[in-house]
Tab-separated table of C-alpha atoms and ligand atoms in Angstrom:
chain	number	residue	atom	x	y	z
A	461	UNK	CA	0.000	0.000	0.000
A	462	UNK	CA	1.341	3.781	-0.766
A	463	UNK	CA	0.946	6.293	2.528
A	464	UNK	CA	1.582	9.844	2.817
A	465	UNK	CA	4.788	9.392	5.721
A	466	UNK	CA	4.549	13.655	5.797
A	467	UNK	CA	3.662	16.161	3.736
A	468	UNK	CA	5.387	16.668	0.734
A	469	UNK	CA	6.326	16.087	-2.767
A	470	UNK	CA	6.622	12.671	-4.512
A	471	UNK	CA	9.002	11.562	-2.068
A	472	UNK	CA	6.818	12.074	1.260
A	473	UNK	CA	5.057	8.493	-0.243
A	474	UNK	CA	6.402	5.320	1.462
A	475	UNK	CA	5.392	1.298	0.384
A	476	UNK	CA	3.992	-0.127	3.757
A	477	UNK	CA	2.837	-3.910	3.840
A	478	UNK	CA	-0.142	-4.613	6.029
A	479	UNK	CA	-1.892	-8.372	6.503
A	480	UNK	CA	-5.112	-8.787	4.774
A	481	UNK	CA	-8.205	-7.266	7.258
A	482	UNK	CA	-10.460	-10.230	8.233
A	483	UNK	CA	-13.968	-9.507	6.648
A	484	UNK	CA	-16.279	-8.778	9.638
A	485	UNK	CA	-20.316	-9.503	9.057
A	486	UNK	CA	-21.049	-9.258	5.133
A	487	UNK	CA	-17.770	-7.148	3.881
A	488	UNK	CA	-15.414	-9.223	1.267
A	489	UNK	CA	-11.874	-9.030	0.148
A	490	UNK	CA	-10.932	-7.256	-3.502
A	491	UNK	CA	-7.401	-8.002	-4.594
A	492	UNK	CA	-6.990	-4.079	-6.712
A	493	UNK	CA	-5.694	-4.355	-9.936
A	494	UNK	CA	-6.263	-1.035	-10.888
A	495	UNK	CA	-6.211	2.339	-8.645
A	496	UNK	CA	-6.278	5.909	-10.450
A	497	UNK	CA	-4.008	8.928	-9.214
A	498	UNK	CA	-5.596	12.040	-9.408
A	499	UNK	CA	-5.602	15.490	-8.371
A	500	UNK	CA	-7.324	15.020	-4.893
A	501	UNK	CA	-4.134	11.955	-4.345
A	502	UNK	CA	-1.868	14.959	-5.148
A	503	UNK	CA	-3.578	17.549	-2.989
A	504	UNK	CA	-3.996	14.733	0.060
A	505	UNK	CA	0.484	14.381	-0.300
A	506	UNK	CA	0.784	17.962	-0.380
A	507	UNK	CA	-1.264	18.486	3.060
A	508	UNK	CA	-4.181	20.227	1.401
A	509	UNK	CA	-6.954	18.518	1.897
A	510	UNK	CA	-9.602	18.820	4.053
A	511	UNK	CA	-10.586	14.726	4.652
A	512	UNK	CA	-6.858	13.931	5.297
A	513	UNK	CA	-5.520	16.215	8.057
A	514	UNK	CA	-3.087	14.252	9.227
A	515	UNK	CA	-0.068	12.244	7.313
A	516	UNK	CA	-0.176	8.381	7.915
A	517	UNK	CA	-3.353	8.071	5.635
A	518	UNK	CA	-2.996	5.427	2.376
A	519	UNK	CA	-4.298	7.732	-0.681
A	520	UNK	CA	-6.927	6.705	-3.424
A	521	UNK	CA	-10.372	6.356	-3.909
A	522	UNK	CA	-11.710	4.306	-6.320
A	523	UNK	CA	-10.371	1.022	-7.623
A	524	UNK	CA	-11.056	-1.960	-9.987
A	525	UNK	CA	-10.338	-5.346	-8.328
A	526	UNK	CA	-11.301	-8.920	-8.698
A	527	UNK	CA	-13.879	-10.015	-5.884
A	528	UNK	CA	-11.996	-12.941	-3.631
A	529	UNK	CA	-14.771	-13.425	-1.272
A	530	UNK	CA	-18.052	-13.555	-0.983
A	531	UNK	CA	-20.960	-12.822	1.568
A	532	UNK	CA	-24.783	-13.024	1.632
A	533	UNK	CA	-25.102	-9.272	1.119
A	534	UNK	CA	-22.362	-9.312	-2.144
A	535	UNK	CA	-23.982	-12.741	-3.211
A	536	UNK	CA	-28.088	-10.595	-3.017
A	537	UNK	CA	-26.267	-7.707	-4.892
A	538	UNK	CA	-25.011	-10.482	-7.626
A	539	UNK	CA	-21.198	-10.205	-6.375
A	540	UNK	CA	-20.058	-13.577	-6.736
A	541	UNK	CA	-16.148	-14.208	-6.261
A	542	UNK	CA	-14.407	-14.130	-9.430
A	543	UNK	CA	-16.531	-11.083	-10.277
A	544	UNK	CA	-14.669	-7.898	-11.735
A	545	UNK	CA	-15.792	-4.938	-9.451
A	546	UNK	CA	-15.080	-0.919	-9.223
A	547	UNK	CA	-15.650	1.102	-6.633
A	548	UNK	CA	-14.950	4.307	-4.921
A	549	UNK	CA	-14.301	4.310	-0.790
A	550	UNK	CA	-16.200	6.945	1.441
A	551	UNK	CA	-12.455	7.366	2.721
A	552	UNK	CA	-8.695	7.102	0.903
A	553	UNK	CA	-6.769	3.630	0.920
A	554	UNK	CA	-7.449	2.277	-2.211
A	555	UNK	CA	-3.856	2.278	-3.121
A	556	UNK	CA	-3.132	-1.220	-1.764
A	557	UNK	CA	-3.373	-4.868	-2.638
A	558	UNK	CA	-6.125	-5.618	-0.916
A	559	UNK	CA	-9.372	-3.637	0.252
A	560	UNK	CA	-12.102	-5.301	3.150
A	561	UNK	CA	-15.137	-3.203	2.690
A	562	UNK	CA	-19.080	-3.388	2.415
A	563	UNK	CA	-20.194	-4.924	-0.797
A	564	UNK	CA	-22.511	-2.238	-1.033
A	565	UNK	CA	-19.699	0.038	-2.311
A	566	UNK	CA	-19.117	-2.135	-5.420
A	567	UNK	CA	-20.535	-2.712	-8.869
A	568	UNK	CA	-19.537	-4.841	-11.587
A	569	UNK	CA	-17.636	-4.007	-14.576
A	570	UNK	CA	-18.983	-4.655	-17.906
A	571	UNK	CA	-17.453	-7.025	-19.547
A	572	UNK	CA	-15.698	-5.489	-22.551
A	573	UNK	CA	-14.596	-2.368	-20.822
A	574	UNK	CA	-11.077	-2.363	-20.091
A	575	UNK	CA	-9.857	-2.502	-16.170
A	576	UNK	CA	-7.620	0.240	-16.465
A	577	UNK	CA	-10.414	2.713	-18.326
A	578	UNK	CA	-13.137	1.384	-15.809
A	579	UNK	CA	-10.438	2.272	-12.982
A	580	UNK	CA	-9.832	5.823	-14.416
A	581	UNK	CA	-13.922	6.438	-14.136
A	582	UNK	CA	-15.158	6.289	-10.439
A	583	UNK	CA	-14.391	8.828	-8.407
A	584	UNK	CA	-14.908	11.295	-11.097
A	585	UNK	CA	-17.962	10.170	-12.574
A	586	UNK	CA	-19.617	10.016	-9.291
A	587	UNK	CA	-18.458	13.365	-8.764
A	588	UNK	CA	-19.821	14.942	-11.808
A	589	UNK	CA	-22.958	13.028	-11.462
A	590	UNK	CA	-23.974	14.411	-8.047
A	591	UNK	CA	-22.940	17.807	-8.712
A	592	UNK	CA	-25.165	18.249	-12.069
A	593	UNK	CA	-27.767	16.380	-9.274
A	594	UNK	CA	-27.216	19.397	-7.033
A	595	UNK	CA	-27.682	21.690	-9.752
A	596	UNK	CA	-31.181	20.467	-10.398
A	597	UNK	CA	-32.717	21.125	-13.858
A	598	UNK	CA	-30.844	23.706	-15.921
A	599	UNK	CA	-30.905	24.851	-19.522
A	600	UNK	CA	-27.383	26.465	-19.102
A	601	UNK	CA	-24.411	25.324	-17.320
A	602	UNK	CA	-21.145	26.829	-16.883
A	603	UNK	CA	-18.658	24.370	-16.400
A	604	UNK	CA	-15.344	25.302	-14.904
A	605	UNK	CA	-11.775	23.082	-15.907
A	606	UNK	CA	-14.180	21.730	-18.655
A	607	UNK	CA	-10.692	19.870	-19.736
A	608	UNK	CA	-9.751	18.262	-16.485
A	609	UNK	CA	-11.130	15.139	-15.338
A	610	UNK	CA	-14.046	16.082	-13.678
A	611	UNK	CA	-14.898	18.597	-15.765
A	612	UNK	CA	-15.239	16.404	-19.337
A	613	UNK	CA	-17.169	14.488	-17.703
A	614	UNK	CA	-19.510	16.883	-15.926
A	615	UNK	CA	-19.988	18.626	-19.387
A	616	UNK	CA	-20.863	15.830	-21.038
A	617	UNK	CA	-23.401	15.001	-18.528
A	618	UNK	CA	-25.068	18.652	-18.663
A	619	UNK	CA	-25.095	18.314	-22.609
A	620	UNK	CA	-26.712	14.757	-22.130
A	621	UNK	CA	-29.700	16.879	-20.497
A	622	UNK	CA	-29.861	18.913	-23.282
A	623	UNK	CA	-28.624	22.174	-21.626
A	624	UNK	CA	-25.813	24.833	-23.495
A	625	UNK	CA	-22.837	24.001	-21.566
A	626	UNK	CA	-19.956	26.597	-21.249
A	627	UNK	CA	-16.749	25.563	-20.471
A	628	UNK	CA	-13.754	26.602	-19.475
A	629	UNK	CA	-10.321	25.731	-20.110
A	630	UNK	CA	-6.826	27.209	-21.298
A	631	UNK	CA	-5.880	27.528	-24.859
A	632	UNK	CA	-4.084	24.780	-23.937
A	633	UNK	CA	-6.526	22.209	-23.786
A	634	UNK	CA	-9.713	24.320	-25.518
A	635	UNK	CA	-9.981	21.792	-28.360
A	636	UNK	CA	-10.920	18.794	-25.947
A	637	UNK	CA	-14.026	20.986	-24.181
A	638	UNK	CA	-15.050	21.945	-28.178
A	639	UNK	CA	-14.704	18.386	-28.799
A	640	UNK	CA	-16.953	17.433	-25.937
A	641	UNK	CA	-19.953	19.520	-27.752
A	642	UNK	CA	-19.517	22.377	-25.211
A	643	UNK	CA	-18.828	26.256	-25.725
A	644	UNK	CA	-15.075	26.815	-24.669
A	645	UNK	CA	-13.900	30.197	-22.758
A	646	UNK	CA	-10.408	30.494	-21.313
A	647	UNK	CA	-10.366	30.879	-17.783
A	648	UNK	CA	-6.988	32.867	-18.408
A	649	UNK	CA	-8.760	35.732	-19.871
A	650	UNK	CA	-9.106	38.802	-17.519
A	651	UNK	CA	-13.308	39.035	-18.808
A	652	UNK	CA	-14.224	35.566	-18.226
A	653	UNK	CA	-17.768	36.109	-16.924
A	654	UNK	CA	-18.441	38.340	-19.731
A	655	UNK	CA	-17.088	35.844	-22.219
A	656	UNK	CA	-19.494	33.054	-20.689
A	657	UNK	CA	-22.258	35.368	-20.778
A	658	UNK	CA	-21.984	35.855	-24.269
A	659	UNK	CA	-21.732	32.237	-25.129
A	660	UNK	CA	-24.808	31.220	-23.069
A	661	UNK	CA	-26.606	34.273	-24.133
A	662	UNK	CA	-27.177	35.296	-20.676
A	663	UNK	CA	-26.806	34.424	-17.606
A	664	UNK	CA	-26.576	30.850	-16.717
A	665	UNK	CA	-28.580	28.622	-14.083
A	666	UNK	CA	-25.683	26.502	-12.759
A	667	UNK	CA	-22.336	26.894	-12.246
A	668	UNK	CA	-20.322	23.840	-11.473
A	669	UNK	CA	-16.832	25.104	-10.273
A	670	UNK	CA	-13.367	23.618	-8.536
A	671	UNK	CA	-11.658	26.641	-7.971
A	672	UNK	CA	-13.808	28.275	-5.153
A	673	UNK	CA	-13.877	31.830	-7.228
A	674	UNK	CA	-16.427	34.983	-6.080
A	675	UNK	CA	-16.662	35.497	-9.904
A	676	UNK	CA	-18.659	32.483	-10.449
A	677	UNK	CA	-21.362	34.884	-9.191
A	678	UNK	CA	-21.374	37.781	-11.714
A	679	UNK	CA	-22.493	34.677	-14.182
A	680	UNK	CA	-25.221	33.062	-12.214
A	681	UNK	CA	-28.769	34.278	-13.179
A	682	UNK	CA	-30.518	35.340	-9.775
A	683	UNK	CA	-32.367	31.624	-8.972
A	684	UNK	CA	-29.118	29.821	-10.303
A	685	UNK	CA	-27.112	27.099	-8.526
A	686	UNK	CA	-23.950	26.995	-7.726
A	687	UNK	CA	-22.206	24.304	-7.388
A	688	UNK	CA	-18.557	23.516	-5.487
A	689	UNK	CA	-16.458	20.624	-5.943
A	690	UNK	CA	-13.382	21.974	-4.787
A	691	UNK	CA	-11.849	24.955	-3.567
A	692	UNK	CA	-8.139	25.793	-4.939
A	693	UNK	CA	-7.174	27.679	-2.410
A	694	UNK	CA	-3.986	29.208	-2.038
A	695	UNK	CA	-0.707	27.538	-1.790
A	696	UNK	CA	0.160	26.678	1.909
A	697	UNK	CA	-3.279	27.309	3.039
A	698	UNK	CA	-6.098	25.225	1.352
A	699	UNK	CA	-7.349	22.968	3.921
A	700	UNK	CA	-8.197	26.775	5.867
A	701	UNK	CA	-9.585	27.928	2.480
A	702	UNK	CA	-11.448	25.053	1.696
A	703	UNK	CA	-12.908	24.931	4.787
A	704	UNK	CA	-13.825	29.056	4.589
A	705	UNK	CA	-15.179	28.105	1.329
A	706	UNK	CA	-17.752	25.259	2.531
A	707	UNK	CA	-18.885	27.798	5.315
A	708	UNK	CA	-19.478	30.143	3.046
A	709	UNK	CA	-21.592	27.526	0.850
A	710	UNK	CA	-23.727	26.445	3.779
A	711	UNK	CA	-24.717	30.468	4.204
A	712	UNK	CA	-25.774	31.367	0.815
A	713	UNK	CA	-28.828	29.290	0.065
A	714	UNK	CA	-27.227	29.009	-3.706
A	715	UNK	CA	-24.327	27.495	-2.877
A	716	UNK	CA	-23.949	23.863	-2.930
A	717	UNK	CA	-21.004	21.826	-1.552
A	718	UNK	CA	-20.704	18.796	-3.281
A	719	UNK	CA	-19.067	15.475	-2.012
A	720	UNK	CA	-18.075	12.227	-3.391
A	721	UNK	CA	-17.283	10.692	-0.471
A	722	UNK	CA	-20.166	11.817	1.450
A	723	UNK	CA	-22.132	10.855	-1.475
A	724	UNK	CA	-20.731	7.523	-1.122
A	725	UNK	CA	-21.437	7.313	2.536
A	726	UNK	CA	-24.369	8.405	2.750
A	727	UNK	CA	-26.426	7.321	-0.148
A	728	UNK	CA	-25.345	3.682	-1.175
A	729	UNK	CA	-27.697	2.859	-3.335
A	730	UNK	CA	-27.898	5.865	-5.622
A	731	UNK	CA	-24.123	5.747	-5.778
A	732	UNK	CA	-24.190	2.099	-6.859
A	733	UNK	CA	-27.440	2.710	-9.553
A	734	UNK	CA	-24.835	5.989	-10.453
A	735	UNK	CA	-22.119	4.301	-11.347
A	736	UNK	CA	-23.210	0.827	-12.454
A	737	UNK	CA	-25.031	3.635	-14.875
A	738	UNK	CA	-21.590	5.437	-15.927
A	739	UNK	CA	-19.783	2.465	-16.283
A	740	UNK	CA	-22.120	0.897	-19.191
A	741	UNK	CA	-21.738	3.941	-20.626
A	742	UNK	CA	-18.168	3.856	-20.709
A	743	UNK	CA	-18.327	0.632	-22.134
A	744	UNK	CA	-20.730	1.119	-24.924
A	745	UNK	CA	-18.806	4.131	-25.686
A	746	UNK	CA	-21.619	6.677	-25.109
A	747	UNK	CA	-19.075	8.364	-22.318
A	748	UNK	CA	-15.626	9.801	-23.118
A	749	UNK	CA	-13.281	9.100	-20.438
A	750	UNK	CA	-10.082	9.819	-19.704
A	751	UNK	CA	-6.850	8.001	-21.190
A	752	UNK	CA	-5.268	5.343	-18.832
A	753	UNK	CA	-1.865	6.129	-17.878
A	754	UNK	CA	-0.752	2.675	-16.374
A	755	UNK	CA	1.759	2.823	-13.936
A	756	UNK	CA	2.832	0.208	-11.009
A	757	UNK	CA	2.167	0.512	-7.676
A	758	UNK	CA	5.656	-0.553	-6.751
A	759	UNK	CA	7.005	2.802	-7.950
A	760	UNK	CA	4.539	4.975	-6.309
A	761	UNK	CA	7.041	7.769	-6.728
A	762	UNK	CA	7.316	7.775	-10.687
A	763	UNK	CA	3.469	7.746	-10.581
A	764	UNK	CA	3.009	10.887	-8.745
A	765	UNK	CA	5.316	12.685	-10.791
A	766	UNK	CA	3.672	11.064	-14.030
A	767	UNK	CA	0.486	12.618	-12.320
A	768	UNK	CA	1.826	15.614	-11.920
A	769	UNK	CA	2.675	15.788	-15.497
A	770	UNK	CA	0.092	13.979	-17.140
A	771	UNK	CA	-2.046	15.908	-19.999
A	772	UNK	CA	-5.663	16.684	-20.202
A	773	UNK	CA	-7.346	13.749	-20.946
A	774	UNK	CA	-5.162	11.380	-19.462
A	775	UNK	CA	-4.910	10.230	-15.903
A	776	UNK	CA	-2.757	8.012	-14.016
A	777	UNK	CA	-4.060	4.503	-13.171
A	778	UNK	CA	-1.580	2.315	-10.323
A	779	UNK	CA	-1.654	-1.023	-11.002
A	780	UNK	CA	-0.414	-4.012	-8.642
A	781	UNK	CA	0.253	-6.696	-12.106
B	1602	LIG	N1	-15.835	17.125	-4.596
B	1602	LIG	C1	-15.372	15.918	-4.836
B	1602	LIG	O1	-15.875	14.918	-4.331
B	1602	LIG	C2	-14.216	15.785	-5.759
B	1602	LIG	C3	-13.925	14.579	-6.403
B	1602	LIG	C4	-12.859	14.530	-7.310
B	1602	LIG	C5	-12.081	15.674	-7.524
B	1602	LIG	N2	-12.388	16.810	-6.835
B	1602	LIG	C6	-11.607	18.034	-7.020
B	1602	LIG	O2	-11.949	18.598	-8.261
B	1602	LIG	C7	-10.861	19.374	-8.723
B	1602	LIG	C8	-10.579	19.022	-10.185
B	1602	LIG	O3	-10.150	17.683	-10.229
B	1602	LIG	P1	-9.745	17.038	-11.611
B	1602	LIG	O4	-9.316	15.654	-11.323
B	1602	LIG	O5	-10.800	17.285	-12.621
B	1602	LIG	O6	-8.454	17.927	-11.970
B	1602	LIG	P2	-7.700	18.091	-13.341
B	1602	LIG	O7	-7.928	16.906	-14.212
B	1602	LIG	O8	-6.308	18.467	-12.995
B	1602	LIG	O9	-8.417	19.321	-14.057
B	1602	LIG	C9	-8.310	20.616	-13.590
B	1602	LIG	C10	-8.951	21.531	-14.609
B	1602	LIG	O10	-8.990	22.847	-14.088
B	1602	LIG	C11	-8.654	23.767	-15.129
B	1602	LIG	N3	-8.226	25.002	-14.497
B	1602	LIG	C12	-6.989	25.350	-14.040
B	1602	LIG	N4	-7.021	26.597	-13.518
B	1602	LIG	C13	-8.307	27.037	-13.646
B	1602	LIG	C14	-8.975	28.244	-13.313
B	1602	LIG	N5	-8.335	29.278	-12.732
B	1602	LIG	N6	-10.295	28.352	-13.587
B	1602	LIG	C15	-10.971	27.335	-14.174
B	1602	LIG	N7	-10.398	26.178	-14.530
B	1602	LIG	C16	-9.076	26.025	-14.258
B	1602	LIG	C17	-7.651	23.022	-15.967
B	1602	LIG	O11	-7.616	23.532	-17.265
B	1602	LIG	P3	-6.217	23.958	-17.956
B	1602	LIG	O12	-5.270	22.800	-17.753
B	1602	LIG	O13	-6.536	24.180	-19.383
B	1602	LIG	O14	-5.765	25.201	-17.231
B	1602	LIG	C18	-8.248	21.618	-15.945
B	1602	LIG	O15	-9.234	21.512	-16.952
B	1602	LIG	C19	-9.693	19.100	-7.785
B	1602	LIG	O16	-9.633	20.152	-6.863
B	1602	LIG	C20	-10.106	17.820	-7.089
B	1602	LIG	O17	-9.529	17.697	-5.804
B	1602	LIG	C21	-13.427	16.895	-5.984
């Protein structure tokens, strides 16, 4: 398993062995094959994130494994051992060899879709899912980092429901948002709100947004929604901004926060009916996801700097072969 030992850049992460958890009640054992490496990893090793406080704390959250055990609950949900599952954990650790957890938290993958592209698809399709949720019904949708992971896949969910979706990205990686379907403005440009105004022909009535920004607001039409996945924050000081950012959320009636985890956590079923929905469409290729980058485990360091690095479009996927 990888842990965060402090701190730090790539070389804060340590390998730590650990025996194989007993299942208690109806949990199971997954042997991971496949773990991504995203931006929240990245944020948890640098100390900025809210969930992790405290080094010591194995990173990841979602996974594709192969089922070793079974119970009554995994064997009612159709989770026979053998199975190929995904899932995403209400808490990090699912950079190891080995997860014991509820077999509520797991679907199957379909067969045909590759472990490695299924792996890349969890945590980030759950998270665009639930914030476009949040953001009730909307026939325009701003859509910041339109290029990064969540983004692409958050704006091709809003287009799905047949809003305009505006999003933003550098000129750097414009052509994958106009790819998507979705109006592109470049967050680098001094006038941004003005520039998404344009292309929505108004104001808009969501906002889904990572970077915690005031300006979301001067885009928002009056009954709009705003919705927060993340809050940038600025360097040295995030979890402190993040949190000042959530309480600021909870004040303004709207402001959403919105949570994987917690989604995870707290509403099991719609998380598993969520993703068991994503993943299909992954498979049948109705969904664009990201591009794999498939690197081991056992160098835990390479793969954080390969996240670091890795384009938009791509994301890093550990894997214990
Ligand atoms: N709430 C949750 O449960 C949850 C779950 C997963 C991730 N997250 C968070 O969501 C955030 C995004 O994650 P990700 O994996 O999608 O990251 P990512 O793949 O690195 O994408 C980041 C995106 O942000 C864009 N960007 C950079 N600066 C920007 C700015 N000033 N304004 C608007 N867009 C900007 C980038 O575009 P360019 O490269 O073109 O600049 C890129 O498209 C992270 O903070 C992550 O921790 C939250």
């Amino acid at each position: 398993m990888a842990r965060v030992s402090r701190f730090g850049d790539a070389s804060a992460m340590v390998l730590a062995r650990a025996p194989i958890r007993p299942p208690r009640g109806n949990e199971v054992v997954v042997r991971v094959t496949h773990a991504s490496l995203g931006a929240t990893d990245l944020l948890a090793r640098r100390g900025g994130y809210i969930l992790h406080p405290v080094p010591g704390f194995v990173t990841g959250y979602d996974f594709v494994g192969e089922l070793l055990t079974e119970s009554a609950v995994s064997l009612a949900l159709g989770l026979r051992s053998g199975a190929v599952v995904a899932g995403v954990l209400p808490l990090m650790g699912a950079h190891a060899t080995f997860l014991t957890l509820a077999p509520t938290l797991l679907v199957a993958v379909p067969p045909g879709l590759d472990p490695a592209t299924a792996a890349v698809l969890p945590l980030d399709a759950i998270t665009a899912a639930h914030a476009l949720e949040l953001a009730g019904p909307a026939r325009s949708v701003l859509v910041q980092g339109a290029s990064g992971a969540v983004g692409a896949l958050a704006a091709q969910l809003a287009l799905r429901t047949g809003a305009t979706v505006v999003g933003t990205a550098s000129a750097r990686t414009a052509d994958r948002v106009r790819a998507l379907g979705a109006h592109v403005v470049d967050h680098t440009d001094r006038d941004w709100p003005a520039l998404v105004r344009q292309a929505a022909g108004g104001a808009v009535d969501a906002v889904i947004d990572h970077t915690g920004t005031e300006r979301d607001r001067d885009v928002l039409a009056a009954d709009g929604v705003l919705v927060r996945t993340g809050f940038a924050g600025r360097a040295g000081h995030e979890r402190s901004d993040a949190l000042r950012g959530a309480a600021a959320a909870a004040r303004d009636r709207r402001e959403r926060v919105c949570s994987a985890p917690l989604y995870v956590a707290t509403r099991r079923n719609a998380y598993r009916r969520t993703l068991a929905r994503l993943l299909a469409d992954a498979a049948d290729g109705s969904l664009r996801v990201a591009e794999p980058l498939v690197q081991p485990l056992a160098d835990i360091w390479e793969a954080h700097r390969a996240a670091e690095a890795a384009p938009a479009g791509a994301k890093v996927v550990l894997t214990t072969a």
